Short mmCIF file of C-alpha atoms and ligand atoms in Angstrom, two decimals:
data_model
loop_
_atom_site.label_atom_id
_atom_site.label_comp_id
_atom_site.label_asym_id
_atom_site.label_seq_id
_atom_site.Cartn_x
_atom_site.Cartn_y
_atom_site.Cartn_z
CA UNK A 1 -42.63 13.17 3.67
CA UNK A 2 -41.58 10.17 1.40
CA UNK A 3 -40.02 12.66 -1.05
CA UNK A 4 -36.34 13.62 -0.32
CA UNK A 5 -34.13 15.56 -3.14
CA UNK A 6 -35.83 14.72 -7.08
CA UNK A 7 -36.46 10.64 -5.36
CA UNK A 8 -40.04 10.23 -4.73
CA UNK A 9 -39.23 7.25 -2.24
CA UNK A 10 -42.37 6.00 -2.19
CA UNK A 11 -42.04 3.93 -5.01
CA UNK A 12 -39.05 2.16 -3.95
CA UNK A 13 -39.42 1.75 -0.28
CA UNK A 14 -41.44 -1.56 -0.61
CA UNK A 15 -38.51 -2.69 -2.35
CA UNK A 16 -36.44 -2.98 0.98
CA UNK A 17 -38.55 -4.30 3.17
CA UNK A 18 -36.60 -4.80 6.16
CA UNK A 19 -36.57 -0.45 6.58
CA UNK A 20 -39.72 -1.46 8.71
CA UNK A 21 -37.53 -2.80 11.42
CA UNK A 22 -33.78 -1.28 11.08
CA UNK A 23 -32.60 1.62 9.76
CA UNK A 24 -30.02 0.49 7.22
CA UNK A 25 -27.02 3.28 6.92
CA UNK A 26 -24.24 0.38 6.03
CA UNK A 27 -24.03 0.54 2.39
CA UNK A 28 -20.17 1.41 2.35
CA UNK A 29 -20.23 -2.19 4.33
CA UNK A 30 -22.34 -4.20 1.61
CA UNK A 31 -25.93 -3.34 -0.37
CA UNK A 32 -28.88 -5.20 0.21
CA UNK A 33 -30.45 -6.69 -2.42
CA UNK A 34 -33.99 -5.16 -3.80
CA UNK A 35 -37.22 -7.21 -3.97
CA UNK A 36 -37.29 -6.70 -7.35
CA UNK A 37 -33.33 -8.13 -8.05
CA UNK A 38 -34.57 -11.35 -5.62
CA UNK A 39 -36.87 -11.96 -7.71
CA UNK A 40 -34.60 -11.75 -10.68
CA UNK A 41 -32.68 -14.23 -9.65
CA UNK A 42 -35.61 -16.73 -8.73
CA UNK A 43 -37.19 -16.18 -12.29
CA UNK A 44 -33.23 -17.04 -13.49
CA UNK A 45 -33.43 -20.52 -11.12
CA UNK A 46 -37.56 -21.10 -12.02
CA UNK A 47 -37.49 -20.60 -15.08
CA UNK A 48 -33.76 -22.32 -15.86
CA UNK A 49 -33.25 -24.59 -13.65
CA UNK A 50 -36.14 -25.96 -12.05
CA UNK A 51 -39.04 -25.87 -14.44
CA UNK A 52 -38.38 -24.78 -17.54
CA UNK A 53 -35.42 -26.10 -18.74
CA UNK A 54 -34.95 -24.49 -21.73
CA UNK A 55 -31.86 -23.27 -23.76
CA UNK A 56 -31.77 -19.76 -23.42
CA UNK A 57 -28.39 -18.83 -24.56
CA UNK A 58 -29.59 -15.96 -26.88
CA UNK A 59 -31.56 -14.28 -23.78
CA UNK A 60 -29.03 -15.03 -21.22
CA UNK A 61 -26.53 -13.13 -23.93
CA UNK A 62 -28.68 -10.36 -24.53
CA UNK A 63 -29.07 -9.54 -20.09
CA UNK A 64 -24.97 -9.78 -20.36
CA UNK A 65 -24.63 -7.54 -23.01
CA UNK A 66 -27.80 -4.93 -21.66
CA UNK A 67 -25.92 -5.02 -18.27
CA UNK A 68 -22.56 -4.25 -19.51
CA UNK A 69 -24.40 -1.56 -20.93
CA UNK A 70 -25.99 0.05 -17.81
CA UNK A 71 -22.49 -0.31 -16.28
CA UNK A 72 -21.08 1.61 -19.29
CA UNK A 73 -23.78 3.91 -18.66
CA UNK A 74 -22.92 4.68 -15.13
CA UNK A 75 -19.49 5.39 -15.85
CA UNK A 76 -19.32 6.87 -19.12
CA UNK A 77 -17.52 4.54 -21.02
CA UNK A 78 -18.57 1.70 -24.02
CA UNK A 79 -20.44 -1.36 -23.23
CA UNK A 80 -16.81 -2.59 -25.47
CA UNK A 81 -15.06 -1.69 -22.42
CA UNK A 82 -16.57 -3.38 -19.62
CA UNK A 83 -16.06 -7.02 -18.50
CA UNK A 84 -17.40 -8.96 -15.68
CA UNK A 85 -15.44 -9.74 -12.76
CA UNK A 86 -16.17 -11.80 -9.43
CA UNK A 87 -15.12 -8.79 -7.41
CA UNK A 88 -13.13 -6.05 -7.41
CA UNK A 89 -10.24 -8.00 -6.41
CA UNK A 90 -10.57 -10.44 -9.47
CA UNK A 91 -10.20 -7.26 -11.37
CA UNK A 92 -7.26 -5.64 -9.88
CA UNK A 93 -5.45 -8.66 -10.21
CA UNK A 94 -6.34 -8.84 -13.76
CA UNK A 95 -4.32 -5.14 -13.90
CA UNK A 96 -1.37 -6.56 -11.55
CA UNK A 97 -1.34 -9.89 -13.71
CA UNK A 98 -1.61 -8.00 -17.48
CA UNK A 99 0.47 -4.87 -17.25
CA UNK A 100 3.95 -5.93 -18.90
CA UNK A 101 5.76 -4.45 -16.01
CA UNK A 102 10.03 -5.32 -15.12
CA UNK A 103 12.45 -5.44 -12.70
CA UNK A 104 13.09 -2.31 -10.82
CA UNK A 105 9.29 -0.94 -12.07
CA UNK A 106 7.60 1.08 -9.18
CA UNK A 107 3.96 0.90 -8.09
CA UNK A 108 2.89 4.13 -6.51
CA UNK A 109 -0.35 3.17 -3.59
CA UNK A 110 -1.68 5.57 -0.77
CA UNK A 111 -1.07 3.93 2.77
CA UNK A 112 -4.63 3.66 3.04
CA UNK A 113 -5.87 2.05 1.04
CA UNK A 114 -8.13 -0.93 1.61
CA UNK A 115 -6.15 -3.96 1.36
CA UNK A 116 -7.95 -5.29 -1.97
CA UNK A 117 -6.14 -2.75 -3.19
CA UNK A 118 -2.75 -3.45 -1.72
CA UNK A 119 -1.75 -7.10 -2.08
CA UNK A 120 -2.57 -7.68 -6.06
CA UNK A 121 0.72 -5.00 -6.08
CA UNK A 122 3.19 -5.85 -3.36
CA UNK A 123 2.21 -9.78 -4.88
CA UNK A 124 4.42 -8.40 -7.80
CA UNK A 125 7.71 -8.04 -5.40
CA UNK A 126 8.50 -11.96 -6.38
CA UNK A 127 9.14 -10.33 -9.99
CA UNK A 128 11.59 -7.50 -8.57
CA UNK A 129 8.75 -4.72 -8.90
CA UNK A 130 8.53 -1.85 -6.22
CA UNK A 131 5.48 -0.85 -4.62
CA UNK A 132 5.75 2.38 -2.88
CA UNK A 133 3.17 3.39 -0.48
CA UNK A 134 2.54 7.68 -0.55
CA UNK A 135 2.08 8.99 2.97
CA UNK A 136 -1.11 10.34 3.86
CA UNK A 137 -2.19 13.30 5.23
CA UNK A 138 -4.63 13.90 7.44
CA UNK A 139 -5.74 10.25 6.19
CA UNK A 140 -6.49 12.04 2.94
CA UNK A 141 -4.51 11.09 -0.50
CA UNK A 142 -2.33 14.27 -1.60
CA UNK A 143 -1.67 15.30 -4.73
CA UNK A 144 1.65 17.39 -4.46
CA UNK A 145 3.55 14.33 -2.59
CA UNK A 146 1.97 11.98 -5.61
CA UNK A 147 3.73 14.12 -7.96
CA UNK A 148 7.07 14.42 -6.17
CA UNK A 149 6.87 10.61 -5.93
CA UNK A 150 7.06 9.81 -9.58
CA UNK A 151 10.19 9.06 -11.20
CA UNK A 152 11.21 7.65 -14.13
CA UNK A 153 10.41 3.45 -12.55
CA UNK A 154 7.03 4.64 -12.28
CA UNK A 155 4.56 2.64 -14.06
CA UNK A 156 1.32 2.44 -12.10
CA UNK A 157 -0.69 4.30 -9.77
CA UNK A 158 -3.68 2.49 -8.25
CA UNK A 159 -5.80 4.19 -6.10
CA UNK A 160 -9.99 4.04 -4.74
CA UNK A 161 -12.38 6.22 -6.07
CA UNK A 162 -13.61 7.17 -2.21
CA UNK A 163 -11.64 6.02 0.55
CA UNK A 164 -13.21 3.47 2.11
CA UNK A 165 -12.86 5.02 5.78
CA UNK A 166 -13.43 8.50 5.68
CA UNK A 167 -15.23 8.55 2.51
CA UNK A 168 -12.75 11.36 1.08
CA UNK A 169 -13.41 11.22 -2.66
CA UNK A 170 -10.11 11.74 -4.48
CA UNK A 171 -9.78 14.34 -7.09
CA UNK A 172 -9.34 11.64 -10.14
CA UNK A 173 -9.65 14.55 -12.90
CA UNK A 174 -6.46 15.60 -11.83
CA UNK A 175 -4.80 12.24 -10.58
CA UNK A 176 -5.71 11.19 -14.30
CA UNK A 177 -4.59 14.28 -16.00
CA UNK A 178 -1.22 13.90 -13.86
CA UNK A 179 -0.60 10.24 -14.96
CA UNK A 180 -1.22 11.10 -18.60
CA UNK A 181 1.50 13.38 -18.90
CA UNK A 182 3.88 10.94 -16.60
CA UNK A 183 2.52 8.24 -18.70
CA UNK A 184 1.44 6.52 -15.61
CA UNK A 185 -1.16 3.85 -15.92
CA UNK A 186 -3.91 4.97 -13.32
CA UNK A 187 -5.92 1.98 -12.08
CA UNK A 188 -8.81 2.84 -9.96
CA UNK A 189 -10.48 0.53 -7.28
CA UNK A 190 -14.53 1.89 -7.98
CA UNK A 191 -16.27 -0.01 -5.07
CA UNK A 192 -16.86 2.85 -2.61
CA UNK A 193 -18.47 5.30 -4.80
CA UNK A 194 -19.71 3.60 -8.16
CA UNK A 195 -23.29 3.55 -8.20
CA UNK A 196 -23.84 6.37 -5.65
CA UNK A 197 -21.04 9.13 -6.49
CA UNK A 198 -20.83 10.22 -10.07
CA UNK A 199 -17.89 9.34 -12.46
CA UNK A 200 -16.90 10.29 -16.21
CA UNK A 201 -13.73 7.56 -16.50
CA UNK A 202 -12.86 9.12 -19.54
CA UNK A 203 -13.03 12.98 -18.05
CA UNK A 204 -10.71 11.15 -15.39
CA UNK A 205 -8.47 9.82 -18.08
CA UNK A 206 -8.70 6.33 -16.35
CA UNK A 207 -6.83 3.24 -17.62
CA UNK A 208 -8.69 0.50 -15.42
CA UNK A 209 -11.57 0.46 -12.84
CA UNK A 210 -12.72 -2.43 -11.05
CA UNK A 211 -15.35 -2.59 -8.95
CA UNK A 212 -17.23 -5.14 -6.67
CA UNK A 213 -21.81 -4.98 -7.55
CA UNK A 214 -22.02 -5.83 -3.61
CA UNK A 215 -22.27 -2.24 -2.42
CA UNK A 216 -23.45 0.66 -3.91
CA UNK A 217 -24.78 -1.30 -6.95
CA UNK A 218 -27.25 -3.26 -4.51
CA UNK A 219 -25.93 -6.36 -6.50
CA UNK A 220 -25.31 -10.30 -5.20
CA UNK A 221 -21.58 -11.15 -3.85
CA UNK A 222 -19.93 -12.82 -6.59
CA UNK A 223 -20.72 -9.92 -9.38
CA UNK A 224 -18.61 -6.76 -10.25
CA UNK A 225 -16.96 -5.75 -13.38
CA UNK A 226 -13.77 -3.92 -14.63
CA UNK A 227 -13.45 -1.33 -17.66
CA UNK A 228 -10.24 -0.97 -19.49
CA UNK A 229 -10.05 2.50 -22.05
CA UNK A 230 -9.99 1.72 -25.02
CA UNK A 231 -6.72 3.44 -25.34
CA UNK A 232 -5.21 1.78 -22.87
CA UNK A 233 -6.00 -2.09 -24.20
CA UNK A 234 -2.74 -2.63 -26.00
CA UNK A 235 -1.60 -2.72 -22.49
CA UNK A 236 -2.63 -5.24 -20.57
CA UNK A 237 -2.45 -8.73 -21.60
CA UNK A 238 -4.97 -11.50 -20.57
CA UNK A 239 -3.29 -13.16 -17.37
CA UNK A 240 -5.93 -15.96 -17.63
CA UNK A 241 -7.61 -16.98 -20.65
CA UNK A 242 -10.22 -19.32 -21.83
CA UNK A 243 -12.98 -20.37 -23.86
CA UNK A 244 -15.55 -17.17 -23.02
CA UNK A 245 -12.93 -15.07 -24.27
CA UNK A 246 -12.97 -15.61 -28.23
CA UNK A 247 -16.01 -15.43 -30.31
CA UNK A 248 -18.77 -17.73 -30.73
CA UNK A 249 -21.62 -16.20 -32.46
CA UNK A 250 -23.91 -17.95 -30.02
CA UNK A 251 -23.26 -20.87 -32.18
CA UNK A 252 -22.15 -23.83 -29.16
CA UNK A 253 -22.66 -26.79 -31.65
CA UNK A 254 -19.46 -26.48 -33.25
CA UNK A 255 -16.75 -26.59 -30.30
CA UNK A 256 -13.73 -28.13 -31.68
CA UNK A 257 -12.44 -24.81 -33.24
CA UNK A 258 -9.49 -24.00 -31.26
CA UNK A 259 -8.15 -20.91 -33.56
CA UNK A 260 -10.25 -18.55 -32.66
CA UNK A 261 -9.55 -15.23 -32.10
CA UNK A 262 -9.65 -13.34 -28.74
CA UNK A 263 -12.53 -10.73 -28.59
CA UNK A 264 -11.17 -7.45 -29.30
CA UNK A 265 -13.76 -6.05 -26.55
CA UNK A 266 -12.89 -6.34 -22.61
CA UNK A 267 -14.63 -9.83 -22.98
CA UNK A 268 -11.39 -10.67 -23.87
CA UNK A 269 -10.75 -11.33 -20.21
CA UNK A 270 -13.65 -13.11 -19.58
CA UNK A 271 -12.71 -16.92 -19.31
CA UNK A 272 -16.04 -19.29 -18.46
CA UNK A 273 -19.20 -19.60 -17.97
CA UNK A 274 -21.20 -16.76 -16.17
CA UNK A 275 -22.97 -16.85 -12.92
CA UNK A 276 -26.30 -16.12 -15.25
CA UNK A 277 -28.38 -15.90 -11.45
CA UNK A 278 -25.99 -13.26 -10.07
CA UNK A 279 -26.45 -11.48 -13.15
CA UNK A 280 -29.53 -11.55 -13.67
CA UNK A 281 -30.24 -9.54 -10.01
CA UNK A 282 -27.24 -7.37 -11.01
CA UNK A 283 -29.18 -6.50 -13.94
CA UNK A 284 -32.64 -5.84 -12.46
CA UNK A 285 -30.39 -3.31 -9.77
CA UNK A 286 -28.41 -1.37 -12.47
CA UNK A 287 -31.83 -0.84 -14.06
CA UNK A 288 -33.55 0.31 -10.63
CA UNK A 289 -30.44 2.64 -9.90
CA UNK A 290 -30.35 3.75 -13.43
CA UNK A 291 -34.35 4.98 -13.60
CA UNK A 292 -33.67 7.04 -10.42
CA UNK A 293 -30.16 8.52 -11.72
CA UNK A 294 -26.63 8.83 -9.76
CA UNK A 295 -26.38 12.17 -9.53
CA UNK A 296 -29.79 12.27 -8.04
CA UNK A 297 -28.86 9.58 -5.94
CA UNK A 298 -25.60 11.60 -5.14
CA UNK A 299 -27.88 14.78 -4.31
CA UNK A 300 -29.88 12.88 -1.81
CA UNK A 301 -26.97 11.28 -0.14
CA UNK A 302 -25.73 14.10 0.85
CA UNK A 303 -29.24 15.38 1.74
CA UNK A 304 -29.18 13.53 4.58
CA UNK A 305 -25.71 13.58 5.53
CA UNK A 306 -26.36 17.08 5.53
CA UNK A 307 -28.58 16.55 8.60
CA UNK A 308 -26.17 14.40 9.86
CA UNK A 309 -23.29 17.33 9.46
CA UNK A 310 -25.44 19.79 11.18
CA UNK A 311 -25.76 17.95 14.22
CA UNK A 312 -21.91 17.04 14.56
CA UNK A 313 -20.76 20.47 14.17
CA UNK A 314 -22.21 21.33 17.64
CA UNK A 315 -21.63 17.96 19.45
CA UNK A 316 -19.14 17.04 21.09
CA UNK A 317 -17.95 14.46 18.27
CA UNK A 318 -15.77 15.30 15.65
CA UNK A 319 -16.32 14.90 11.65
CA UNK A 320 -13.60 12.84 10.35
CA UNK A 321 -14.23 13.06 6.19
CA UNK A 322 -13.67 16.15 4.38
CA UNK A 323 -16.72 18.65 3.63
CA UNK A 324 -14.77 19.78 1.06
CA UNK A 325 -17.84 19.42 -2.14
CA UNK A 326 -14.35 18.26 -4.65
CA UNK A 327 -13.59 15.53 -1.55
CA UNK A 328 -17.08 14.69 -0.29
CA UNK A 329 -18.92 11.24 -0.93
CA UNK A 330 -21.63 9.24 0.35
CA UNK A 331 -19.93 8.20 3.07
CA UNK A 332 -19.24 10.22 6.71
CA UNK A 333 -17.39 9.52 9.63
CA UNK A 334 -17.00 11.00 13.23
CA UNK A 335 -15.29 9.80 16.11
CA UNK A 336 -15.20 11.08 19.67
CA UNK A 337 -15.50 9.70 23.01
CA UNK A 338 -16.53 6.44 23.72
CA UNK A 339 -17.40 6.21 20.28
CA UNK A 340 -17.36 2.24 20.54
CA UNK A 341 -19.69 1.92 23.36
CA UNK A 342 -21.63 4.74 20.89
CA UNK A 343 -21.41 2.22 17.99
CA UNK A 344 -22.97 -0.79 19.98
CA UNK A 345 -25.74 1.39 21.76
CA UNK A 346 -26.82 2.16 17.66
CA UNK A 347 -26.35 -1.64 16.67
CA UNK A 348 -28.36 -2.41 19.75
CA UNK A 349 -31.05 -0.35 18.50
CA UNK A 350 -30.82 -1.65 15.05
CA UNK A 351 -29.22 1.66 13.66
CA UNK A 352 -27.10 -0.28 11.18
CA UNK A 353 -23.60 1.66 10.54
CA UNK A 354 -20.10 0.82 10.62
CA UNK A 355 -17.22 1.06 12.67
CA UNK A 356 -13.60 1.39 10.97
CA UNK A 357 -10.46 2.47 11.85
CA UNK A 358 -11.65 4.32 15.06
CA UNK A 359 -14.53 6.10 13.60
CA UNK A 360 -18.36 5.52 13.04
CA UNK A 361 -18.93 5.37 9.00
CA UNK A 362 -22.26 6.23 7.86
CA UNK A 363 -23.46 5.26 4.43
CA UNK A 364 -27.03 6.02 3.20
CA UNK A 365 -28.26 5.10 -0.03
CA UNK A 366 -31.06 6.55 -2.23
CA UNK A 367 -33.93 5.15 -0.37
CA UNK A 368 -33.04 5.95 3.36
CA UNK A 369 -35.51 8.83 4.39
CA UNK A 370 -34.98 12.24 6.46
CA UNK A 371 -36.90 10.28 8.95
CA UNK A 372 -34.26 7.64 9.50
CA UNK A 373 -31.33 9.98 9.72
CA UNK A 374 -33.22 11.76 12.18
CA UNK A 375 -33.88 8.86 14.37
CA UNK A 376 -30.37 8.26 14.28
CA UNK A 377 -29.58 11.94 14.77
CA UNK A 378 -31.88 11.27 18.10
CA UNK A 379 -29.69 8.53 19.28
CA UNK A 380 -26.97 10.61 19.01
C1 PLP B 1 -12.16 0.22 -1.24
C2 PLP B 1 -12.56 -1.23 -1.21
N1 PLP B 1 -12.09 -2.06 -2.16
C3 PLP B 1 -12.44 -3.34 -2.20
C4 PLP B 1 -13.33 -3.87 -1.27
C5 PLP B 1 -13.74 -5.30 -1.37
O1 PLP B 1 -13.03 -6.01 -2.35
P1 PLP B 1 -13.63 -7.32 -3.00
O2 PLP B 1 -14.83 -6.89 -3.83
O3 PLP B 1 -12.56 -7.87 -3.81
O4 PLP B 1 -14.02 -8.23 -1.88
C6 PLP B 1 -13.83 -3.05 -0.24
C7 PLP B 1 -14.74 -3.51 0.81
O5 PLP B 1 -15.09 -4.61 1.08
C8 PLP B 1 -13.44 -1.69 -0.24
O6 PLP B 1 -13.92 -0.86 0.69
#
């Protein structure tokens, strides 16, 4: 019963131990944390900053560098490529702030995006550049009305990996193949899908992702990271800079050196010191996400969505995300009548799931059983 798709959940279950009270379908909202990434982060404070005491640059390095390789891992990129970031915000801003864009220059958005997404761009109107928002259809980005809206001011498209509404997962193999012959920087917003939805950022031809660890990566608020292709470095220039972002060799006895060069890595953008207890957690749940595997994680998502699906289609509620396989994520939404009162009877009944823009959003992760989604199939 514990098995669902390749997961055996019975190894990880203990690790969320609040599933013995509430059924948590909110992941598109934020992640919890695992037992295993708490205690991470205590072993970071005990050991650090309590007890211990002790200098542990070279260690606290080496989680850094093994995390920004798990994240390179995930989506296909080099560890060279990835740099930490508060939140996915910090990182879109780091696009907005870098790109050498002019007067007249146009942004291309979809008018729904989540606003993270929106304000790092129309923030650039004080400089004279345009930020044009692409109507939606059906709530859905298209692809033949992003195409007529380039022209030759077009610089940038930005645009979220999965929607954060309706879950529709855009079709980024051709939004990136698009921008590459427009030579359109494509800057993606990663939050909704990294960590449950598979990626290959360089299949996608993808300039920048950012992306927030406090979802789908079951990470602490506070950690996220952003990738910039390798290709596309020459760029984007550093909009802040500081000491993190040149090359010490782990030597920090010699600090009055104030030549040296900026990393030729992403670390280029990184300016201080880390949040080392933030990390550590986001390490110990890239590692737990990593030993099950996305695309199995992907598989079991929509596993019980599935079940979820199947029910809706003869109810009288209404499926508001494409089933489309190229469009479908690990988030669902339906709507229908009384759908608030709906909402609060499942919230009552501590059914955690969302409610945006009019709908109900579900969001399972890898260790929510058949069991669960059946109990909420039940309230239903
Ligand atoms: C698509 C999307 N982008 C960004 C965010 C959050 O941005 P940040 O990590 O900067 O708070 C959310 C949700 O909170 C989101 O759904």
């Amino acid at each position: 019963m514990m098995n669902a798709g390749h997961i055996d959940l019975s190894k990880y279950r203990k690790e969320f131990p609040f599933t013995k009270e509430i059924v948590f379908l909110n992941h598109a909202s934020f992640g919890p944390l695992p037992e295993k990434s708490w205690r991470a982060t205590e072993e970071y404070y005990k050991y650090l900053r309590l007890k211990n005491m002790a200098d542990a640059d070279k260690e606290a390095f080496q989680i850094l560098d093994n995390t920004r390789k798990l994240i390179a891992d995930f989506i296909k990129a080099n560890p060279e490529e990835v740099a930490f970031v508060t939140n996915t915000s910090y990182g879109l801003n780091v696009a907005a702030g870098g790109l050498d864009l002019k007067r007249g220059d146009k942004i291309l958005l979809s008018d729904v995006e989540f606003p993270a997404n929106v304000y790092p761009w129309t923030n650039l109107k004080q400089k004279g550049i345009e930020t044009k928002f692409i109507p939606s259809r059906n709530r859905c980005f298209d692809i033949d009305d992003f195409v007529k809206a380039i022209d030759k001011r077009t610089k940038v498209l930005s645009i979220s990996f999965v929607q954060y509404f309706n879950g529709f997962k855009n079709d980024l193999e051709t939004i990136g193949k698009i921008c590459e012959e427009n030579d359109v920087f494509l800057v993606v917003d990663g939050i909704q899908g990294i960590g449950s939805v598979d990626l290959d950022v360089k299949k996608c031809k993808i300039d920048f992702l950012s992306c927030g660890g406090q979802k789908w990566l079951l990470s602490s608020l506070g950690t996220g990271f952003f990738y910039l292709s390798s290709e596309a470095k020459r760029k984007l220039n550093p909009c802040f800079f500081g000491w993190m972002g040149v090359d010490w060799g782990l030597n920090w006895t010699d600090l009055l050196k104030f030549d040296l060069k900026p990393f030729t890595s992403a670390r280029k953008f990184e300016i201080g010191t880390f949040p080392y207890s933030l990390l550590w957690s986001m390490h110990a749940s890239l590692q737990l996400l990593s030993q099950i595997g996305i695309k199995n994680i992907e598989k079991h998502n929509w596993e019980l969505l599935n079940l979820l699906i199947d029910y809706l289609n003869d109810s009288p509620y209404q499926v508001e995300s494409s089933l489309e396989p190229l469009h479908r994520s690990s988030i669902l939404s339906f709507s229908g009548k009384n759908i608030k009162r709906l909402y609060e009877k499942l919230i009552k009944n501590k059914i955690l799931v969302s409610f945006r823009e009019g709908s109900i959003r579900v969001s399972p992760h890898f260790y929510n059983t058949k069991g669960e989604m059946e109990r909420f199939v039940q309230m239903l």
